[in-house]
XYZ file of C-alpha atoms in Angstrom:
152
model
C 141.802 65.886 194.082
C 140.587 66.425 197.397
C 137.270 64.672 196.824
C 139.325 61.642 195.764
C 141.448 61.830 199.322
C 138.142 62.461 201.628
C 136.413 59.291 199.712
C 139.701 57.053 200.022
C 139.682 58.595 204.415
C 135.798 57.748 204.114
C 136.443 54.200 202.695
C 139.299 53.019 204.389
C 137.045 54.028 207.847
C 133.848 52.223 206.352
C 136.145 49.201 205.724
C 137.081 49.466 209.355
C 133.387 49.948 210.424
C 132.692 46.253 208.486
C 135.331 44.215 209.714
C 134.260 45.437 213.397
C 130.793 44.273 212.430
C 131.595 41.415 211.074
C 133.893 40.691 214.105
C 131.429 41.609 216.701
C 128.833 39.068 214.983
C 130.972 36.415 215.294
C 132.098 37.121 218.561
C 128.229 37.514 220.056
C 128.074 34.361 218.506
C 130.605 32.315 220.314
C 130.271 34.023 223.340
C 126.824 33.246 223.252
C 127.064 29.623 222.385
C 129.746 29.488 225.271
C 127.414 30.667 227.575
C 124.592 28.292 226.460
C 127.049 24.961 226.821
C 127.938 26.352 230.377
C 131.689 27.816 229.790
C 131.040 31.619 229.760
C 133.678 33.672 228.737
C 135.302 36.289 231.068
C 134.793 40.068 229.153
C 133.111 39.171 226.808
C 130.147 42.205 227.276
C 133.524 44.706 227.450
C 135.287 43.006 223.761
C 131.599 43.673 222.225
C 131.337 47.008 223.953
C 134.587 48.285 222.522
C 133.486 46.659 219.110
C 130.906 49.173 219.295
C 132.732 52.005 219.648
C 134.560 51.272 216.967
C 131.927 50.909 214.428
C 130.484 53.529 215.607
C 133.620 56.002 215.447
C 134.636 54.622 212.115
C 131.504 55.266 210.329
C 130.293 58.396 210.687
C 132.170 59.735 207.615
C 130.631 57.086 205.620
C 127.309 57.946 206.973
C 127.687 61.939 205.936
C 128.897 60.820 202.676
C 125.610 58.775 202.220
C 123.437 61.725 203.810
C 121.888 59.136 206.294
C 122.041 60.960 209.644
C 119.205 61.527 211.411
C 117.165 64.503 210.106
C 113.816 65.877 210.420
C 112.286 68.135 207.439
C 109.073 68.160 208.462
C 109.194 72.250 209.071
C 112.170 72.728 206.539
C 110.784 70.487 203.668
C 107.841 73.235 203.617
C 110.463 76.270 203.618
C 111.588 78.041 200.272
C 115.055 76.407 199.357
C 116.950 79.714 199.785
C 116.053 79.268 203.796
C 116.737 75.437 203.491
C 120.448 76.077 202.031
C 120.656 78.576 204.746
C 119.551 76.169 208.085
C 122.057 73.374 206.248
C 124.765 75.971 206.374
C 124.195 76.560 209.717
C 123.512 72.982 210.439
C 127.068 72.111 208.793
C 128.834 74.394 210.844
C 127.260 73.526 213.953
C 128.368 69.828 213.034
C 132.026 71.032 212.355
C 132.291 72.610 214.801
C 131.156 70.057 217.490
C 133.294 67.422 215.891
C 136.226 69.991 215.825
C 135.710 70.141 220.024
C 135.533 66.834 220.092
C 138.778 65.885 218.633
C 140.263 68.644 220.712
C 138.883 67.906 223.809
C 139.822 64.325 223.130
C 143.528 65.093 222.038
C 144.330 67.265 225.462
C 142.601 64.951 227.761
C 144.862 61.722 226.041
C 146.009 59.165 229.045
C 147.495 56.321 228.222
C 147.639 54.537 231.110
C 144.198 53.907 231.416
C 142.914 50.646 231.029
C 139.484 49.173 230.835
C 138.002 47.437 234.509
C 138.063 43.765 233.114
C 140.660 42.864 230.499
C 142.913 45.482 231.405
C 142.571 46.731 227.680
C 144.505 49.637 226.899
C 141.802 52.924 225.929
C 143.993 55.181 224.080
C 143.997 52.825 221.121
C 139.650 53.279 220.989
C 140.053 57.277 221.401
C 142.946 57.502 218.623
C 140.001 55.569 216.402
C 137.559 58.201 217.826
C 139.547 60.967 216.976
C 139.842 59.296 213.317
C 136.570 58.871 213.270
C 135.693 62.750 214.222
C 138.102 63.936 211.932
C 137.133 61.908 208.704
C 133.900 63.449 209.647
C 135.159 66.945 209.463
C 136.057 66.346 206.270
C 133.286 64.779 204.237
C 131.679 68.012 206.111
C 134.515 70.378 204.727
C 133.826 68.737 200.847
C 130.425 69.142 201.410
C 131.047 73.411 201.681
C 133.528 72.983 199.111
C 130.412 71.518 196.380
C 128.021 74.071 197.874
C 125.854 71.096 198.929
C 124.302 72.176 202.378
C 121.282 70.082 201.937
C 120.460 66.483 202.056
């Protein structure tokens, strides 16, 4: 049952993760065919920049699920599994708890009258999805210790 839950978390945020990509393509797009006909628009660098985050927030659960962060086993490929299972424990918690600080940090440090320089855009909106993100992530991290699977 709580597999099912994470995956739906995981999925809604990867869904979220495609439409900003999709919408941040398009948008690089027009803004860069309205620079090349001579009508730039105004914020247009900060729209794609907060695009970013957002992808970037709403898919690292998706990108646990799918094992595909960065690693190096170049010293722990050669190790006995035993140690491996071991240094992915440790690895896992490190990553839990990071993301747990993160959210934390982020959730006592919450203004909401803060505003980006150009638009004026509103931030708290971007660190709600960032706190979203981080937590989704805690969680395909927390089903990953409750399968016992520690290694990629």
């Amino acid at each position: 049952m709580l597999n099912k839950i994470i995956k739906y978390i995981t999925d809604i945020n990867k869904w979220i993760a495609y439409v900003g990509l999709l919408l941040m393509v398009a948008l690089v797009f027009c803004f860069s065919v309205s620079r090349t006909i001579g009508v730039p628009i105004i914020g247009d660098i900060e729209i794609v920049q907060f695009l970013m985050a957002v992808i970037i927030f709403a898919s690292l659960a998706f990108t646990e699920q799918e094992n595909s962060h960065i690693s190096i086993g170049i010293f722990t490929e050669k190790l006995p599994l035993f140690i491996q299972n071991i240094l992915g424990i440790i690895g896992k918690l490190i990553t839990l708890v990071f993301c747990l600080l993160v959210i934390w940090v982020f959730i006592e440090k919450m203004e909401y009258s803060t505003t980006s320089l150009l638009l004026k855009i509103p931030l708290y909106p971007f660190k709600y999805l960032l706190i979203i993100g981080f937590a989704a992530w805690c969680l395909e991290i927390i089903k990953k210790f409750a399968n016992k699977k520690f290694i990629d």
